[in-house]
Amino acid sequence: MISTATGSARTAQDAEAIREIERRVLWLSTAIVDHANRVRPNPSGLKVGGHQASSASTVSIMTSLWFRHLRAEDRVSVKPHASPVLHAINYLLGNLDESYLTTLREFGGLQSYPSRSKDPDPVDYSTGSVGIGATAPIWGALARRYLDGKIPSTPGGRQYSLVGDAELDEGAVWEAVLDPGVAELGEVVWIVDLNRQSLDRVVPHLAADRLRVMFAAAGWQVLTVKYGRLLEDLFARPGGDALRTRIDAMPNPEYQRLLRCEAGELRRRLPGGDPTIARLIVDLDDATLVAAVRNLGGHDLDSLSAAIEAIEDTRPTVIFAYTVKGHGLPTQGHPQNHSSLLSEKQMRELAASLGTDLDDPWRRFAAGSPAAESCAATAARLRREPTPLQPPPALPVDIGRTPTGAATSQAALGRVLLDLTREAPEAAKRIVTVSPDVTSTTNLGGWVNKIGVWSPTDRRDWFADDAETILHWRESPAGQHIELGIAETNLVGLLGELGATWSRWNQPLLPIGVLYDPFVGRALEPWSFGIYAGGQSILIGTPSGVTLAPEGGAHQSITTPSIALEQPGCVAYEPAFAIDVEWTLLASLARLGRPDGGSAYLRLSTRPVDQTLASVPADPAARERRRRQVVAGAYPLRRADDPAVTIAAMGALVPEALAAAERLESAGVGTDVICVTSPGLLFEALLSRQGSAEGPSWILDQVFPSARATPLVTVLDGHPHTLAFLTGVNNVRGMALGVTRFGQSGSLEDVYRHHGIDTDSIIRSALDLAG
């Protein structure tokens, strides 16, 4: 338990200035929400929302952190519902114009939750998806350490998370906390706003002691700030031990009910039948008694400072700061105060108690006052000097290899990465691969043998002299592959932060994460949120689809192609051939680490495919034309003299499409075959042609020219609606083949036949359309 004594001597004037800032932050954060809901016109009548109570519970924590402890090199992830507090602090520091204070949740205004990409003021981490913002600084710390090992000028600093206690229910939190590498990150600090309320209720059994044990077992330093000075003074008096025991043992709902009591009722309820407690409080005046019950450590600036000053920096730290939800507001402690809003009358009373004015809500501190000087000094201390963005190294667009023989698209990934170490060594140095314990089974073994595994320190490879060991696990700060435990949310959380180094520290990395494609859905939300927050990375799902026939339904992905089609900020590819893997991967890498860049998703397969089926043009100009088409989303793989039907196939199903075309041709049905590499890019091109989006549409003219418009069969190893829209390019009749049921174990032929994506099924569909 942290003592309430301040960690260093501070003048009374400084202490009062900080308390005045604390009151002003409480007012501003409350007024920002009030204006958005009560003052600003709302013609639609839709609820605007905002969280006055959730903001109030963290005001003291954030005031203490910003105005006493933060350094310019530190970064902070603010819990989602406390965004008004962050904006209030940025306003007092001169980092947010007053005009924005009236724009919370307005189009183009302050965002509902902190956003690095959309808010007008400084935001270190985007938050909003519960649990993901909390864990982001863990991966930010790991990304900074990795980057610092390659580019030592990267600034250090702590990575803070301000976490709502209800967020600790999220499994993603514990997956991150328990990852073996996290225990080494001494710069990670979590401050838990322990207000013991969730959205709907007082949490009945929030076992803070159990949480402390869980963090400690994971190797974290655990600090607790439970009571403030007023309560600690009472505990030191005769009967104080009984009072402490009574409050410690009290169920959360009972304590929360005390927060709603007037002094007279407190005198009846608080003792709980213990006469020593009754004697202790009998001489307290009413105001002191009411204040004492609410005097938790999370609202005591000196107690908070003592805890922050006790951080060891040798291991991650969690500080449990006990707070009252809605502290300082008329709604404090009420079980349904999560989204409650103060009335105008309550706002005026609050303004009077905090020394401000509802009719002049955004008034700044008087120039030259201690509070104004404290704000100016804090702003100067936290000012970050701008540094120029380092552009990503140049990448080739075509390595020049023309694969032959049988190969898988999964194996092509490792081949391209190795080629880059020779063809573009500077770019290859920026590549960092990440996987959740599936490195060898996703064909990254050769790459890892070449570049090594990253570790903060050198570690001995005890199998280096074992002749039967194929994968050499050399761990050192020079390595470029990061291995995590089997937790996909950790993988994509780290990917997002590795992909944000270009904007956070102006040094781009080229991160590639590899996982089994069936688990992309599990990883989707945190990866999507990382993209939203500005992280640019490549996610590779492999192996994929029912093509992984013997594995059975549990390992056969169905929906991932359509997920890729729908994901904002991401270009998705499902290449059929090794050369397509090379070209799409190089194009995806070239989009990383730049203001106009974005992420990519590649869906790869373990099916060996005859590479001569790609019919790569030998002429350099024709080859380049093919490459551009591959990167743009599709290319013609077979053209009939007189087409009667077109087959558009993707990924592992291209051999079946070509075989069907050959048999149809022999039956007198001319068949074009289109190899689709990116449904999403084709859909964007179609929207552009229709005037619904901006961007090029030339790929549709080259691949689906109107002069060759015929009925269309689409087929892929995934849900058929992914390609069904292609009939709209030329408004032709069509049939969409794909996988709509859970997979089955079996041979490739049996499984394809079961789902109706085999060669015979394609032929039958084509004949139905052409006949």
mmCIF file with all atom_site columns, N, CA and C in Angstrom, residues 29 34 112 120 144 233 239 246 256 308 352 358 381-383 407 452 456 505 523 568 591 653 660 688 771:
data_model
loop_
_atom_site.group_PDB
_atom_site.id
_atom_site.type_symbol
_atom_site.label_atom_id
_atom_site.label_alt_id
_atom_site.label_comp_id
_atom_site.label_asym_id
_atom_site.label_entity_id
_atom_site.label_seq_id
_atom_site.pdbx_PDB_ins_code
_atom_site.Cartn_x
_atom_site.Cartn_y
_atom_site.Cartn_z
_atom_site.occupancy
_atom_site.B_iso_or_equiv
_atom_site.pdbx_formal_charge
_atom_site.auth_seq_id
_atom_site.auth_comp_id
_atom_site.auth_asym_id
_atom_site.auth_atom_id
_atom_site.pdbx_PDB_model_num
ATOM 1  N N  . SER A 1 29  ? -14.090 19.183  -18.678 1.00 0.00 ? 29  SER A N  1
ATOM 2  C CA . SER A 1 29  ? -14.506 17.885  -19.225 1.00 0.00 ? 29  SER A CA 1
ATOM 3  C C  . SER A 1 29  ? -16.012 17.702  -19.094 1.00 0.00 ? 29  SER A C  1
ATOM 4  N N  . ASP A 1 34  ? -21.605 18.531  -21.661 1.00 0.00 ? 34  ASP A N  1
ATOM 5  C CA . ASP A 1 34  ? -22.852 19.271  -21.474 1.00 0.00 ? 34  ASP A CA 1
ATOM 6  C C  . ASP A 1 34  ? -23.215 20.073  -22.721 1.00 0.00 ? 34  ASP A C  1
ATOM 7  N N  . SER A 1 112 ? -15.540 10.803  -30.405 1.00 0.00 ? 112 SER A N  1
ATOM 8  C CA . SER A 1 112 ? -16.166 10.193  -29.231 1.00 0.00 ? 112 SER A CA 1
ATOM 9  C C  . SER A 1 112 ? -15.105 9.640   -28.279 1.00 0.00 ? 112 SER A C  1
ATOM 10 N N  . PRO A 1 120 ? -8.135  16.754  -33.420 1.00 0.00 ? 120 PRO A N  1
ATOM 11 C CA . PRO A 1 120 ? -7.277  17.882  -33.797 1.00 0.00 ? 120 PRO A CA 1
ATOM 12 C C  . PRO A 1 120 ? -6.139  18.147  -32.816 1.00 0.00 ? 120 PRO A C  1
ATOM 13 N N  . ARG A 1 144 ? 9.048   0.147   -29.796 1.00 0.00 ? 144 ARG A N  1
ATOM 14 C CA . ARG A 1 144 ? 10.097  1.143   -29.580 1.00 0.00 ? 144 ARG A CA 1
ATOM 15 C C  . ARG A 1 144 ? 11.426  0.462   -29.270 1.00 0.00 ? 144 ARG A C  1
ATOM 16 N N  . ASP A 1 233 ? -5.899  9.666   8.096   1.00 0.00 ? 233 ASP A N  1
ATOM 17 C CA . ASP A 1 233 ? -5.846  10.329  9.408   1.00 0.00 ? 233 ASP A CA 1
ATOM 18 C C  . ASP A 1 233 ? -6.856  9.709   10.368  1.00 0.00 ? 233 ASP A C  1
ATOM 19 N N  . GLY A 1 239 ? -10.060 3.554   17.246  1.00 0.00 ? 239 GLY A N  1
ATOM 20 C CA . GLY A 1 239 ? -11.200 3.058   16.474  1.00 0.00 ? 239 GLY A CA 1
ATOM 21 C C  . GLY A 1 239 ? -10.936 3.040   14.983  1.00 0.00 ? 239 GLY A C  1
ATOM 22 N N  . ARG A 1 246 ? -13.744 -2.346  8.448   1.00 0.00 ? 246 ARG A N  1
ATOM 23 C CA . ARG A 1 246 ? -15.147 -2.275  8.007   1.00 0.00 ? 246 ARG A CA 1
ATOM 24 C C  . ARG A 1 246 ? -15.234 -1.883  6.519   1.00 0.00 ? 246 ARG A C  1
ATOM 25 N N  . GLN A 1 256 ? -20.822 1.847   -2.380  1.00 0.00 ? 256 GLN A N  1
ATOM 26 C CA . GLN A 1 256 ? -21.361 2.810   -3.334  1.00 0.00 ? 256 GLN A CA 1
ATOM 27 C C  . GLN A 1 256 ? -22.624 3.476   -2.784  1.00 0.00 ? 256 GLN A C  1
ATOM 28 N N  . ILE A 1 308 ? 3.385   7.063   -8.290  1.00 0.00 ? 308 ILE A N  1
ATOM 29 C CA . ILE A 1 308 ? 4.120   7.197   -9.548  1.00 0.00 ? 308 ILE A CA 1
ATOM 30 C C  . ILE A 1 308 ? 5.615   7.295   -9.284  1.00 0.00 ? 308 ILE A C  1
ATOM 31 N N  . ALA A 1 352 ? -20.461 27.060  -9.727  1.00 0.00 ? 352 ALA A N  1
ATOM 32 C CA . ALA A 1 352 ? -20.250 27.871  -8.519  1.00 0.00 ? 352 ALA A CA 1
ATOM 33 C C  . ALA A 1 352 ? -19.293 27.186  -7.554  1.00 0.00 ? 352 ALA A C  1
ATOM 34 N N  . LEU A 1 358 ? -20.987 29.006  -15.940 1.00 0.00 ? 358 LEU A N  1
ATOM 35 C CA . LEU A 1 358 ? -21.603 28.295  -17.042 1.00 0.00 ? 358 LEU A CA 1
ATOM 36 C C  . LEU A 1 358 ? -21.804 29.190  -18.257 1.00 0.00 ? 358 LEU A C  1
ATOM 37 N N  . ARG A 1 381 ? 7.508   21.626  -20.793 1.00 0.00 ? 381 ARG A N  1
ATOM 38 C CA . ARG A 1 381 ? 8.143   20.352  -20.454 1.00 0.00 ? 381 ARG A CA 1
ATOM 39 C C  . ARG A 1 381 ? 7.728   19.237  -21.406 1.00 0.00 ? 381 ARG A C  1
ATOM 40 N N  . LEU A 1 382 ? 6.492   19.273  -21.871 1.00 0.00 ? 382 LEU A N  1
ATOM 41 C CA . LEU A 1 382 ? 5.958   18.199  -22.710 1.00 0.00 ? 382 LEU A CA 1
ATOM 42 C C  . LEU A 1 382 ? 6.097   18.467  -24.201 1.00 0.00 ? 382 LEU A C  1
ATOM 43 N N  . ARG A 1 383 ? 6.674   19.623  -24.560 1.00 0.00 ? 383 ARG A N  1
ATOM 44 C CA . ARG A 1 383 ? 6.792   19.952  -25.982 1.00 0.00 ? 383 ARG A CA 1
ATOM 45 C C  . ARG A 1 383 ? 7.733   18.976  -26.676 1.00 0.00 ? 383 ARG A C  1
ATOM 46 N N  . ALA A 1 407 ? 4.715   -25.380 -56.924 1.00 0.00 ? 407 ALA A N  1
ATOM 47 C CA . ALA A 1 407 ? 5.039   -24.598 -55.736 1.00 0.00 ? 407 ALA A CA 1
ATOM 48 C C  . ALA A 1 407 ? 3.746   -24.137 -55.099 1.00 0.00 ? 407 ALA A C  1
ATOM 49 N N  . GLY A 1 452 ? 17.536  -14.140 -38.178 1.00 0.00 ? 452 GLY A N  1
ATOM 50 C CA . GLY A 1 452 ? 17.550  -14.342 -36.739 1.00 0.00 ? 452 GLY A CA 1
ATOM 51 C C  . GLY A 1 452 ? 16.294  -13.856 -36.047 1.00 0.00 ? 452 GLY A C  1
ATOM 52 N N  . PRO A 1 456 ? 15.570  -8.731  -26.668 1.00 0.00 ? 456 PRO A N  1
ATOM 53 C CA . PRO A 1 456 ? 16.240  -7.544  -26.096 1.00 0.00 ? 456 PRO A CA 1
ATOM 54 C C  . PRO A 1 456 ? 17.700  -7.796  -25.748 1.00 0.00 ? 456 PRO A C  1
ATOM 55 N N  . TRP A 1 505 ? 7.421   7.820   -34.284 1.00 0.00 ? 505 TRP A N  1
ATOM 56 C CA . TRP A 1 505 ? 8.827   8.194   -34.130 1.00 0.00 ? 505 TRP A CA 1
ATOM 57 C C  . TRP A 1 505 ? 9.472   8.555   -35.457 1.00 0.00 ? 505 TRP A C  1
ATOM 58 N N  . ALA A 1 523 ? -8.498  -12.410 -34.845 1.00 0.00 ? 523 ALA A N  1
ATOM 59 C CA . ALA A 1 523 ? -7.567  -11.277 -34.755 1.00 0.00 ? 523 ALA A CA 1
ATOM 60 C C  . ALA A 1 523 ? -8.122  -10.006 -35.388 1.00 0.00 ? 523 ALA A C  1
ATOM 61 N N  . PRO A 1 568 ? -11.805 -1.625  -44.182 1.00 0.00 ? 568 PRO A N  1
ATOM 62 C CA . PRO A 1 568 ? -11.267 -0.324  -44.597 1.00 0.00 ? 568 PRO A CA 1
ATOM 63 C C  . PRO A 1 568 ? -9.759  -0.227  -44.338 1.00 0.00 ? 568 PRO A C  1
ATOM 64 N N  . ARG A 1 591 ? 3.510   0.190   -49.789 1.00 0.00 ? 591 ARG A N  1
ATOM 65 C CA . ARG A 1 591 ? 2.464   1.061   -49.240 1.00 0.00 ? 591 ARG A CA 1
ATOM 66 C C  . ARG A 1 591 ? 2.663   1.346   -47.755 1.00 0.00 ? 591 ARG A C  1
ATOM 67 N N  . LEU A 1 653 ? -8.234  -22.210 -56.509 1.00 0.00 ? 653 LEU A N  1
ATOM 68 C CA . LEU A 1 653 ? -9.194  -22.798 -57.446 1.00 0.00 ? 653 LEU A CA 1
ATOM 69 C C  . LEU A 1 653 ? -8.872  -22.500 -58.915 1.00 0.00 ? 653 LEU A C  1
ATOM 70 N N  . ALA A 1 660 ? -11.517 -26.738 -66.350 1.00 0.00 ? 660 ALA A N  1
ATOM 71 C CA . ALA A 1 660 ? -12.898 -26.633 -66.840 1.00 0.00 ? 660 ALA A CA 1
ATOM 72 C C  . ALA A 1 660 ? -12.938 -25.947 -68.198 1.00 0.00 ? 660 ALA A C  1
ATOM 73 N N  . SER A 1 688 ? -15.907 3.250   -58.687 1.00 0.00 ? 688 SER A N  1
ATOM 74 C CA . SER A 1 688 ? -15.378 4.426   -59.388 1.00 0.00 ? 688 SER A CA 1
ATOM 75 C C  . SER A 1 688 ? -16.037 4.591   -60.745 1.00 0.00 ? 688 SER A C  1
ATOM 76 N N  . GLY A 1 771 ? -25.956 -22.334 -72.204 1.00 0.00 ? 771 GLY A N  1
ATOM 77 C CA . GLY A 1 771 ? -26.981 -23.021 -72.976 1.00 0.00 ? 771 GLY A CA 1
ATOM 78 C C  . GLY A 1 771 ? -28.213 -22.203 -73.194 1.00 0.00 ? 771 GLY A C  1
#
